[in-house]
CSV table of C-alpha atoms and ligand atoms in Angstrom, one decimal:
chain,number,residue,atom,x,y,z
F,1,MET,CA,9.2,-52.1,34.7
F,2,THR,CA,12.3,-52.0,32.4
F,3,LEU,CA,15.1,-54.2,33.7
F,4,PRO,CA,18.8,-53.6,32.9
F,5,LYS,CA,19.8,-55.6,29.8
F,6,GLU,CA,22.8,-57.1,31.5
F,7,PHE,CA,20.7,-58.2,34.5
F,8,ILE,CA,18.3,-60.0,32.2
F,9,GLU,CA,21.2,-61.8,30.3
F,10,ASN,CA,22.9,-62.8,33.5
F,11,ASN,CA,19.8,-64.4,34.9
F,12,GLN,CA,18.9,-66.1,31.6
F,13,ASP,CA,22.3,-67.8,31.9
F,14,LEU,CA,21.9,-68.7,35.5
F,15,LEU,CA,18.2,-69.8,35.5
F,16,GLY,CA,17.9,-71.4,32.0
F,17,ASP,CA,14.3,-72.5,31.5
F,18,GLU,CA,13.1,-70.8,34.7
F,19,ALA,CA,14.3,-67.4,33.5
F,20,ALA,CA,11.0,-66.5,31.7
F,21,ASP,CA,8.9,-67.1,34.9
F,22,PHE,CA,11.5,-65.2,37.0
F,23,LEU,CA,11.5,-62.2,34.6
F,24,ALA,CA,7.7,-62.2,34.3
F,25,SER,CA,7.4,-61.8,38.1
F,26,PHE,CA,8.8,-58.2,37.7
F,27,GLN,CA,5.5,-57.2,36.1
F,28,GLN,CA,3.6,-58.2,39.2
F,29,GLU,CA,3.2,-56.0,42.3
F,30,ALA,CA,5.6,-56.4,45.3
F,31,VAL,CA,4.3,-58.5,48.2
F,32,SER,CA,3.5,-56.6,51.4
F,33,ALA,CA,3.6,-58.2,54.8
F,34,PHE,CA,4.2,-57.4,58.5
F,35,ARG,CA,5.1,-59.0,61.7
F,36,THR,CA,3.3,-58.7,65.0
F,37,ASN,CA,5.4,-57.8,68.1
F,38,PRO,CA,5.3,-60.4,70.9
F,39,LEU,CA,6.8,-57.9,73.3
F,40,LYS,CA,3.6,-55.9,73.5
F,41,LYS,CA,1.1,-57.0,76.2
F,42,ALA,CA,-2.1,-56.3,74.3
F,43,GLN,CA,-2.1,-58.7,71.2
F,44,LYS,CA,-4.6,-58.7,68.4
F,45,SER,CA,-5.4,-61.3,65.8
F,46,PHE,CA,-4.7,-60.6,62.1
F,47,PRO,CA,-5.7,-62.5,59.0
F,48,GLN,CA,-3.4,-64.1,56.4
F,49,PRO,CA,-0.7,-65.7,58.5
F,50,ILE,CA,2.5,-66.5,56.6
F,51,PRO,CA,3.0,-70.3,56.7
F,52,ASN,CA,5.9,-71.5,59.0
F,53,SER,CA,6.2,-68.2,60.6
F,54,LEU,CA,5.6,-67.2,64.3
F,55,TRP,CA,4.6,-63.6,63.8
F,56,GLY,CA,4.3,-62.9,60.0
F,57,HIS,CA,1.2,-61.9,58.1
F,58,TYR,CA,0.6,-60.9,54.4
F,59,GLY,CA,-0.9,-57.5,54.0
F,60,LYS,CA,-0.3,-53.8,54.4
F,61,VAL,CA,-0.5,-51.8,57.7
F,62,SER,CA,-0.7,-48.0,57.5
F,63,GLY,CA,2.1,-46.0,59.2
F,64,LYS,CA,-0.7,-43.9,60.8
F,65,SER,CA,-2.6,-46.9,62.3
F,66,ILE,CA,-2.8,-47.5,66.0
F,67,GLU,CA,-1.1,-50.9,65.4
F,68,HIS,CA,1.9,-49.3,63.8
F,69,VAL,CA,2.2,-46.2,66.1
F,70,THR,CA,2.0,-48.3,69.3
F,71,GLY,CA,4.6,-50.8,67.8
F,72,LEU,CA,2.3,-53.8,67.7
F,73,VAL,CA,3.3,-54.4,64.1
F,74,TYR,CA,6.4,-53.9,61.9
F,75,SER,CA,6.1,-53.9,58.1
F,76,GLN,CA,8.5,-56.3,56.4
F,77,GLU,CA,8.1,-58.2,53.2
F,78,PRO,CA,8.0,-62.1,53.6
F,79,ALA,CA,11.5,-63.0,52.2
F,80,ALA,CA,13.2,-60.5,54.5
F,81,GLN,CA,11.4,-62.2,57.4
F,82,MET,CA,13.3,-65.4,56.8
F,83,VAL,CA,16.7,-63.9,57.9
F,84,ALA,CA,16.0,-63.5,61.6
F,85,GLN,CA,13.8,-66.6,61.5
F,86,VAL,CA,16.9,-68.6,60.6
F,87,ALA,CA,19.1,-66.7,63.1
F,88,ALA,CA,16.5,-67.3,65.8
F,89,PRO,CA,18.6,-66.2,68.8
F,90,GLN,CA,18.1,-68.0,72.1
F,91,LYS,CA,17.3,-66.1,75.2
F,92,GLY,CA,20.2,-64.5,77.0
F,93,MET,CA,22.5,-64.4,74.0
F,94,ARG,CA,24.9,-61.6,73.0
F,95,VAL,CA,23.8,-60.7,69.5
F,96,LEU,CA,25.0,-58.2,66.9
F,97,ASP,CA,23.0,-56.9,63.9
F,98,LEU,CA,25.9,-55.3,62.0
F,99,ALA,CA,24.0,-53.4,59.3
F,100,ALA,CA,20.7,-52.8,60.9
F,101,ALA,CA,18.7,-49.8,59.6
F,102,PRO,CA,15.8,-49.3,59.3
F,103,GLY,CA,15.4,-52.2,61.7
F,104,GLY,CA,13.5,-55.1,60.2
F,105,LYS,CA,16.0,-57.8,61.3
F,106,THR,CA,16.7,-56.1,64.6
F,107,THR,CA,13.1,-55.9,65.7
F,108,HIS,CA,12.6,-59.6,64.6
F,109,LEU,CA,15.7,-60.6,66.6
F,110,LEU,CA,14.3,-58.7,69.6
F,111,SER,CA,11.1,-60.7,69.3
F,112,TYR,CA,13.0,-63.9,69.9
F,113,MET,CA,15.2,-62.5,72.7
F,114,ASP,CA,12.2,-61.4,74.7
F,115,ASN,CA,14.1,-58.7,76.7
F,116,THR,CA,16.9,-61.0,77.7
F,117,GLY,CA,20.6,-60.9,76.7
F,118,ILE,CA,22.1,-58.0,74.7
F,119,LEU,CA,21.5,-56.8,71.1
F,120,ILE,CA,23.9,-54.4,69.6
F,121,SER,CA,22.1,-52.9,66.6
F,122,ASN,CA,24.5,-51.1,64.5
F,123,GLU,CA,24.1,-48.7,61.5
F,124,ILE,CA,27.0,-46.9,59.8
F,125,SER,CA,24.9,-44.1,58.4
F,126,LYS,CA,24.0,-41.4,61.0
F,127,LYS,CA,20.8,-40.5,59.2
F,128,ARG,CA,19.6,-44.1,58.9
F,129,SER,CA,20.7,-44.8,62.6
F,130,LYS,CA,18.1,-42.2,63.7
F,131,ILE,CA,15.3,-44.1,61.8
F,132,LEU,CA,16.6,-47.3,63.4
F,133,VAL,CA,16.3,-45.7,66.9
F,134,GLU,CA,12.7,-44.6,66.2
F,135,ASN,CA,11.8,-48.2,65.1
F,136,VAL,CA,13.6,-49.8,68.1
F,137,GLU,CA,11.9,-47.5,70.5
F,138,ARG,CA,8.5,-48.1,69.1
F,139,PHE,CA,9.1,-51.9,69.3
F,140,GLY,CA,9.6,-51.3,73.1
F,141,ALA,CA,12.5,-53.6,73.9
F,142,SER,CA,14.8,-52.8,76.8
F,143,ASN,CA,17.9,-55.0,75.9
F,144,VAL,CA,19.2,-53.1,72.9
F,145,VAL,CA,21.9,-50.5,72.3
F,146,VAL,CA,21.9,-48.8,68.9
F,147,THR,CA,25.3,-47.8,67.7
F,148,ASN,CA,26.4,-45.7,64.8
F,149,GLU,CA,29.8,-47.1,63.9
F,150,SER,CA,31.9,-48.6,61.2
F,151,PRO,CA,32.4,-52.3,61.5
F,152,GLN,CA,36.1,-51.6,62.1
F,153,GLY,CA,35.2,-49.2,65.0
F,154,LEU,CA,33.0,-51.9,66.6
F,155,ALA,CA,35.6,-54.6,66.2
F,156,LYS,CA,38.1,-52.6,68.3
F,157,VAL,CA,35.8,-53.0,71.3
F,158,PHE,CA,33.9,-56.3,70.8
F,159,LYS,CA,36.7,-58.9,70.1
F,160,ASN,CA,35.3,-62.5,70.2
F,161,TYR,CA,32.2,-61.2,72.0
F,162,PHE,CA,29.0,-62.2,70.1
F,163,ASP,CA,27.2,-65.5,70.3
F,164,LEU,CA,25.4,-64.6,67.1
F,165,ILE,CA,26.1,-62.1,64.3
F,166,VAL,CA,23.7,-61.1,61.6
F,167,LEU,CA,25.1,-59.3,58.6
F,168,ASP,CA,22.3,-58.2,56.3
F,169,ALA,CA,24.9,-56.7,54.0
F,170,PRO,CA,24.8,-53.6,51.8
F,171,CYS,CA,24.3,-55.1,48.3
F,172,SER,CA,23.4,-54.4,44.7
F,173,GLY,CA,19.7,-54.7,45.7
F,174,GLU,CA,18.3,-56.7,42.7
F,175,GLY,CA,15.7,-58.2,45.0
F,176,MET,CA,14.3,-54.7,45.7
F,177,PHE,CA,13.7,-53.8,42.0
F,178,ARG,CA,10.0,-54.5,42.3
F,179,LYS,CA,9.5,-52.7,45.6
F,180,ASP,CA,11.7,-49.8,44.8
F,181,PRO,CA,12.2,-49.3,41.0
F,182,ASP,CA,14.9,-46.6,41.8
F,183,ALA,CA,17.1,-49.5,42.9
F,184,CYS,CA,17.3,-50.4,39.1
F,185,GLN,CA,18.9,-47.0,38.4
F,186,TYR,CA,21.9,-47.6,40.8
F,187,TRP,CA,22.5,-51.1,39.2
F,188,SER,CA,25.3,-51.6,36.7
F,189,GLY,CA,27.1,-54.7,35.5
F,190,ASP,CA,30.1,-53.9,37.8
F,191,TYR,CA,28.0,-53.2,40.8
F,192,PRO,CA,27.9,-56.8,42.2
F,193,ASP,CA,31.7,-57.1,42.2
F,194,GLN,CA,32.0,-53.7,44.0
F,195,CYS,CA,29.5,-54.8,46.6
F,196,ALA,CA,31.3,-58.2,47.0
F,197,ARG,CA,34.5,-56.4,48.0
F,198,LEU,CA,32.7,-54.3,50.6
F,199,GLN,CA,30.9,-57.4,51.9
F,200,LYS,CA,34.2,-59.3,52.4
F,201,GLU,CA,35.6,-56.3,54.3
F,202,ILE,CA,32.6,-56.2,56.6
F,203,LEU,CA,32.7,-59.9,57.1
F,204,THR,CA,36.4,-59.8,58.1
F,205,GLU,CA,35.4,-57.4,61.0
F,206,ALA,CA,32.4,-59.6,61.8
F,207,MET,CA,34.7,-62.6,62.2
F,208,THR,CA,36.9,-60.6,64.7
F,209,MET,CA,33.7,-60.1,66.8
F,210,LEU,CA,32.3,-63.6,66.7
F,211,ALA,CA,32.9,-65.6,69.9
F,212,PRO,CA,34.4,-69.1,69.4
F,213,GLY,CA,31.5,-71.4,68.9
F,214,GLY,CA,29.2,-68.6,67.8
F,215,ARG,CA,26.9,-68.5,64.7
F,216,LEU,CA,26.9,-66.1,61.8
F,217,VAL,CA,24.0,-65.3,59.4
F,218,TYR,CA,24.9,-63.6,56.2
F,219,SER,CA,22.1,-62.3,53.9
F,220,THR,CA,21.7,-60.0,50.9
F,221,CYS,CA,18.6,-58.9,49.0
F,222,THR,CA,20.2,-59.7,45.6
F,223,TRP,CA,20.6,-62.7,43.4
F,224,SER,CA,24.1,-62.1,41.9
F,225,PRO,CA,26.3,-65.1,42.7
F,226,GLU,CA,29.3,-62.8,43.1
F,227,GLU,CA,27.7,-61.3,46.3
F,228,ASN,CA,26.2,-64.6,47.5
F,229,GLU,CA,27.8,-68.1,46.9
F,230,ALA,CA,31.1,-66.5,45.9
F,231,VAL,CA,31.3,-64.6,49.2
F,232,VAL,CA,30.3,-67.7,51.1
F,233,THR,CA,33.1,-69.7,49.4
F,234,TRP,CA,35.6,-67.0,50.2
F,235,LEU,CA,34.4,-67.0,53.9
F,236,LEU,CA,34.8,-70.8,54.2
F,237,GLU,CA,38.2,-70.7,52.6
F,238,THR,CA,39.4,-67.8,54.8
F,239,TYR,CA,38.0,-69.1,58.0
F,240,PRO,CA,38.4,-73.0,58.0
F,241,ASP,CA,36.7,-73.2,61.4
F,242,LEU,CA,33.4,-72.0,59.9
F,243,GLU,CA,30.9,-74.7,58.9
F,244,LEU,CA,27.9,-74.0,56.6
F,245,LEU,CA,24.7,-75.1,58.3
F,246,PRO,CA,21.8,-76.2,56.1
F,247,VAL,CA,18.9,-73.7,55.9
F,248,GLU,CA,15.5,-75.5,55.9
F,249,LYS,CA,13.8,-74.7,52.6
F,250,LEU,CA,10.4,-73.2,53.6
F,251,ASN,CA,7.6,-71.7,51.5
F,252,GLY,CA,9.4,-72.1,48.2
F,253,MET,CA,13.0,-71.3,49.1
F,254,VAL,CA,15.5,-73.0,46.9
F,255,GLY,CA,19.2,-74.0,47.4
F,256,GLY,CA,22.0,-71.9,46.2
F,257,ILE,CA,23.9,-72.2,42.9
F,258,GLY,CA,26.0,-75.3,43.4
F,259,MET,CA,25.5,-74.9,47.2
F,260,PRO,CA,22.5,-76.7,48.6
F,261,GLN,CA,22.9,-75.6,52.2
F,262,VAL,CA,22.2,-71.8,51.5
F,263,ALA,CA,18.8,-70.4,50.6
F,264,ARG,CA,17.6,-68.3,47.6
F,265,MET,CA,14.2,-66.7,47.4
F,266,TYR,CA,12.8,-65.8,44.0
F,267,PRO,CA,9.4,-64.1,43.5
F,268,HIS,CA,8.2,-66.7,41.0
F,269,ARG,CA,8.7,-69.5,43.6
F,270,PHE,CA,8.5,-67.7,47.0
F,271,LYS,CA,5.7,-65.3,47.8
F,272,GLY,CA,7.9,-62.3,48.5
F,273,GLU,CA,10.9,-60.3,47.2
F,274,GLY,CA,14.5,-61.3,46.6
F,275,GLN,CA,16.7,-62.7,49.3
F,276,PHE,CA,19.8,-64.8,49.8
F,277,LEU,CA,20.7,-66.4,53.1
F,278,ALA,CA,23.6,-68.4,54.5
F,279,HIS,CA,24.0,-69.8,58.1
F,280,PHE,CA,27.4,-70.6,59.6
F,281,GLN,CA,28.5,-72.3,62.8
F,282,ASP,CA,32.0,-71.5,64.2
F,283,ARG,CA,33.7,-74.7,65.4
F,284,ARG,CA,36.6,-73.1,67.4
F,285,PRO,CA,36.6,-74.6,70.9
F,286,THR,CA,35.0,-72.3,73.5
F,287,PRO,CA,37.8,-70.9,75.9
F,288,SER,CA,37.5,-72.2,79.5
F,289,LYS,CA,38.0,-68.6,80.8
F,290,PRO,CA,35.8,-66.0,79.2
F,291,GLN,CA,37.8,-62.9,78.2
F,292,LYS,CA,37.6,-59.9,80.6
F,293,LEU,CA,36.5,-56.6,79.1
F,294,LYS,CA,36.4,-53.4,81.1
F,295,PRO,CA,32.7,-53.2,82.2
F,296,ALA,CA,30.3,-50.3,81.7
F,297,ARG,CA,29.7,-48.3,84.9
F,298,SER,CA,26.9,-46.3,86.3
F,299,ASN,CA,27.6,-42.5,86.5
F,300,LEU,CA,24.6,-40.9,88.3
F,301,THR,CA,25.1,-38.3,90.9
F,302,PRO,CA,23.3,-39.0,94.3
F,303,GLU,CA,20.8,-36.3,93.4
F,304,GLN,CA,20.0,-37.8,90.0
F,305,LYS,CA,19.6,-41.2,91.6
F,306,ARG,CA,17.2,-39.8,94.1
F,307,LEU,CA,15.1,-38.0,91.4
F,308,TRP,CA,14.8,-41.2,89.4
F,309,GLN,CA,14.0,-43.3,92.4
F,310,ASP,CA,11.3,-40.8,93.4
F,311,PHE,CA,9.8,-41.0,89.9
F,312,ALA,CA,9.9,-44.8,89.9
F,313,LYS,CA,8.3,-45.1,93.4
F,314,GLU,CA,5.5,-42.7,92.4
F,315,ASN,CA,4.8,-44.2,89.0
F,316,LEU,CA,6.1,-47.7,88.4
F,317,LEU,CA,5.1,-51.1,89.6
F,318,VAL,CA,8.4,-52.8,88.4
F,319,GLU,CA,12.0,-52.5,89.2
F,320,LEU,CA,13.9,-52.1,85.9
F,321,SER,CA,17.0,-54.3,85.8
F,322,GLY,CA,20.1,-52.9,84.1
F,323,LEU,CA,22.7,-50.3,84.5
F,324,LEU,CA,21.7,-46.6,84.8
F,325,GLN,CA,23.8,-44.1,82.9
F,326,VAL,CA,23.4,-40.4,82.2
F,327,PHE,CA,24.5,-38.7,78.9
F,328,GLY,CA,24.3,-35.0,79.5
F,329,ASP,CA,20.9,-34.7,81.2
F,330,GLN,CA,19.4,-37.9,79.6
F,331,LEU,CA,19.0,-41.0,81.7
F,332,TYR,CA,19.3,-44.5,80.1
F,333,CYS,CA,19.1,-48.1,81.3
F,334,LEU,CA,21.7,-50.3,79.7
F,335,PRO,CA,21.4,-54.1,79.5
F,336,GLU,CA,23.4,-55.9,82.1
F,337,GLY,CA,26.9,-57.2,81.2
F,338,LEU,CA,28.0,-54.7,78.6
F,339,PRO,CA,31.6,-53.6,78.2
F,340,ASP,CA,32.6,-49.9,78.5
F,341,LEU,CA,31.3,-48.2,75.3
F,342,ALA,CA,33.2,-44.9,75.7
F,343,LYS,CA,35.0,-45.4,72.4
F,344,ILE,CA,31.8,-46.2,70.4
F,345,LYS,CA,29.4,-43.8,68.7
F,346,ILE,CA,26.1,-44.5,70.4
F,347,ALA,CA,22.7,-43.6,68.9
F,348,ARG,CA,20.6,-45.0,71.8
F,349,ASN,CA,22.3,-46.1,75.0
F,350,GLY,CA,19.8,-48.8,76.0
F,351,LEU,CA,16.3,-47.8,77.1
F,352,HIS,CA,15.7,-44.1,77.3
F,353,LEU,CA,14.2,-43.5,80.8
F,354,GLY,CA,13.9,-39.7,80.7
F,355,THR,CA,15.4,-36.3,81.2
F,356,PHE,CA,16.7,-34.5,84.4
F,357,LYS,CA,15.2,-31.0,84.5
F,358,LYS,CA,16.6,-28.9,87.4
F,359,LYS,CA,14.8,-30.5,90.4
F,360,ARG,CA,12.6,-32.9,88.6
F,361,PHE,CA,12.6,-35.9,86.3
F,362,GLU,CA,10.5,-36.2,83.1
F,363,PRO,CA,9.9,-39.7,81.7
F,364,ALA,CA,10.8,-40.4,78.1
F,365,PHE,CA,8.4,-41.4,75.3
F,366,ALA,CA,10.5,-44.6,74.8
F,367,LEU,CA,9.8,-45.6,78.5
F,368,GLY,CA,6.1,-45.2,78.0
F,369,LEU,CA,6.3,-47.4,74.9
F,370,ALA,CA,8.4,-50.1,76.6
F,371,LEU,CA,6.3,-50.6,79.8
F,372,ALA,CA,3.3,-52.8,79.8
F,373,SER,CA,0.1,-51.4,81.3
F,374,ASP,CA,0.4,-53.5,84.5
F,375,GLN,CA,3.9,-52.1,85.1
F,376,VAL,CA,2.7,-48.6,85.6
F,377,LYS,CA,0.6,-47.1,88.5
F,378,HIS,CA,-1.3,-44.4,86.6
F,379,SER,CA,-2.6,-44.7,83.0
F,380,LEU,CA,-5.2,-43.2,80.8
F,381,THR,CA,-6.8,-45.0,77.8
F,382,LEU,CA,-7.4,-43.0,74.7
F,383,THR,CA,-10.3,-43.6,72.3
F,384,GLU,CA,-9.6,-43.7,68.6
F,385,THR,CA,-10.7,-40.1,68.3
F,386,ASP,CA,-8.5,-39.1,71.3
F,387,PHE,CA,-5.6,-41.0,69.6
F,388,LYS,CA,-6.0,-38.8,66.5
F,389,THR,CA,-6.0,-35.6,68.6
F,390,TYR,CA,-3.0,-36.8,70.6
F,391,VAL,CA,-0.7,-37.8,67.6
F,392,SER,CA,-1.4,-34.5,66.0
F,393,GLY,CA,0.1,-32.7,69.0
F,394,ASN,CA,-3.0,-31.3,70.7
F,395,THR,CA,-4.0,-31.4,74.4
F,396,LEU,CA,-6.9,-33.4,75.6
F,397,THR,CA,-9.4,-32.6,78.4
F,398,VAL,CA,-10.0,-35.4,80.8
F,399,ASP,CA,-12.0,-36.1,84.0
F,400,SER,CA,-11.0,-33.2,86.3
F,401,ASN,CA,-11.2,-35.5,89.4
F,402,LEU,CA,-8.0,-37.3,88.5
F,403,ALA,CA,-4.9,-36.3,90.4
F,404,ASN,CA,-2.3,-34.2,88.7
F,405,GLY,CA,0.9,-36.1,87.6
F,406,TRP,CA,2.3,-38.4,85.0
F,407,TYR,CA,0.0,-41.0,83.2
F,408,GLN,CA,1.0,-43.7,80.7
F,409,ILE,CA,-1.0,-43.2,77.6
F,410,LEU,CA,-2.7,-46.4,76.5
F,411,VAL,CA,-4.2,-47.1,73.1
F,412,GLU,CA,-5.9,-50.4,72.5
F,413,GLY,CA,-4.0,-51.6,75.6
F,414,ASN,CA,-0.5,-50.7,74.6
F,415,GLY,CA,1.6,-47.8,75.8
F,416,LEU,CA,2.2,-44.6,73.8
F,417,GLY,CA,4.5,-42.6,76.0
F,418,PHE,CA,3.7,-40.6,79.1
F,419,ALA,CA,1.7,-37.4,79.4
F,420,LYS,CA,1.3,-34.9,82.2
F,421,LEU,CA,-2.1,-34.2,83.6
F,422,VAL,CA,-2.5,-30.7,85.0
F,423,ASN,CA,-6.0,-29.7,86.4
F,424,GLY,CA,-7.9,-31.8,83.9
F,425,THR,CA,-5.7,-30.9,80.9
F,426,LEU,CA,-3.5,-33.7,79.4
F,427,LYS,CA,-0.5,-31.9,78.1
F,428,ASN,CA,0.9,-33.4,74.9
F,429,TYR,CA,4.3,-35.1,75.1
F,430,PHE,CA,4.0,-37.0,71.8
F,431,PRO,CA,7.4,-36.2,70.1
F,432,LYS,CA,7.2,-33.3,67.7
F,433,GLY,CA,9.1,-35.2,64.9
F,434,LEU,CA,6.5,-38.0,65.0
F,435,ARG,CA,3.3,-36.0,64.9
F,436,PHE,CA,0.9,-36.4,62.1
F,437,PHE,CA,-2.7,-35.7,61.1
F,438,SER,CA,-5.0,-38.4,59.9
T,1,SAM,N1,19.1,-55.1,58.1
T,1,SAM,C1,18.3,-53.9,57.7
T,1,SAM,C2,16.8,-54.2,57.9
T,1,SAM,O1,16.4,-55.4,58.0
T,1,SAM,O2,16.0,-53.3,58.1
T,1,SAM,C3,18.6,-53.5,56.3
T,1,SAM,C4,20.1,-53.3,56.0
T,1,SAM,S1,20.5,-52.7,54.4
T,1,SAM,C5,20.3,-54.2,53.5
T,1,SAM,C6,22.2,-52.6,54.6
T,1,SAM,C7,22.7,-51.5,55.5
T,1,SAM,O3,24.2,-51.5,55.4
T,1,SAM,C8,22.3,-50.1,55.1
T,1,SAM,O4,21.6,-49.5,56.2
T,1,SAM,C9,23.6,-49.3,54.9
T,1,SAM,O5,23.6,-48.0,55.4
T,1,SAM,C10,24.6,-50.2,55.6
T,1,SAM,N2,26.0,-50.0,55.1
T,1,SAM,C11,26.5,-49.4,54.0
T,1,SAM,N3,27.8,-49.5,53.9
T,1,SAM,C12,28.2,-50.1,55.0
T,1,SAM,C13,29.5,-50.5,55.6
T,1,SAM,N4,30.6,-50.2,54.9
T,1,SAM,N5,29.6,-51.2,56.7
T,1,SAM,C14,28.4,-51.5,57.4
T,1,SAM,N6,27.2,-51.2,56.9
T,1,SAM,C15,27.1,-50.5,55.8
């Protein structure tokens, strides 16, 4: 790989004797890894655990594997896994992932939250927000709303709202050079300064949304000090109530440049790609009376309510907690305690339960991914061969003694949507956009 000349010179100045090892690391392959998903009921053991990590493993998982398609694993390189590990939300928190697509940090945050509290997972790009929705649905969490807003748009609604904000900022991407050599093409000597301006703009909005006493995690996948330590210094000067918390240096992380509390990850020291990470605690006193925001409301017609209840009674063994809302003919379950989101562009309004069709209700693929096998009355387990037939969009023939109706599809114990059985033929409801041949 040919690195930009200015990038090499900058890092020789910054790293001195270490620069040779750092620059040599670009001739080695990028490190692959994944996390397992604790929200899935059927777990499996995997080799090569990442040290000091709850769910991380080195290695590659195919996008066509059962583990990936059922959401049991999420591919994410090891350095990127340290961001949500430091953020480590407690159960019940209100959390914002401000720049979230494709969803690495979001799904990791959801692993800690264990379907409690609220995660707003935001992505400004519409195209990327669709990928984020797919990844969130596959992960199977029920406490997340995916928004497609600018940070400014979100800040109008969520003033002083979040206990924890993660900003994995758009950056010059130097840490991705090995994984994605195209990132090298976008890079120029001025790029870090341009990115730093944008990062400060986004952080200003983040600070409007942080509740007094909350925490902020700021990360980039670049090494330029302009986007890292300089942004942290600016933040501390602009918001004197923020305090920098020390990040524990695990697995070869090092302190920042003249800033020991933050963490830098370099491929010649840490087995992974490039990452920078800073952790802040807000020291403003918590107000005695929480601010009142107009709450989100349910908007189902009595007929829709009845259709959903009939479906739930016939098929589910759990009562879903949350607020039911319809958008057009689509039914969603929002996490409890959200404000009214009418002014926000939504990509996924909580857990997608299904679609109202004239006089009936059809369950969503997302619902069948989120429910555990013991939360559903009727299920059908697919063999590996059946799985391949199903994901390619074909129907399956099953035991004709089974009653007609909806069945959760199970593969290796985890849900893969619902399918309708009609006289021994299992109709295919695997979403068209996700189908593949293996
Ligand atoms: N956190 C993600 C993950 O772990 O999968 C990766 C996020 S990526 C480093 C940064 C994201 O910031 C991109 O998805 C990009 O579309 C988004 N972005 C770009 N400009 C932005 C802006 N002005 N405000 C907020 N987000 C922006």
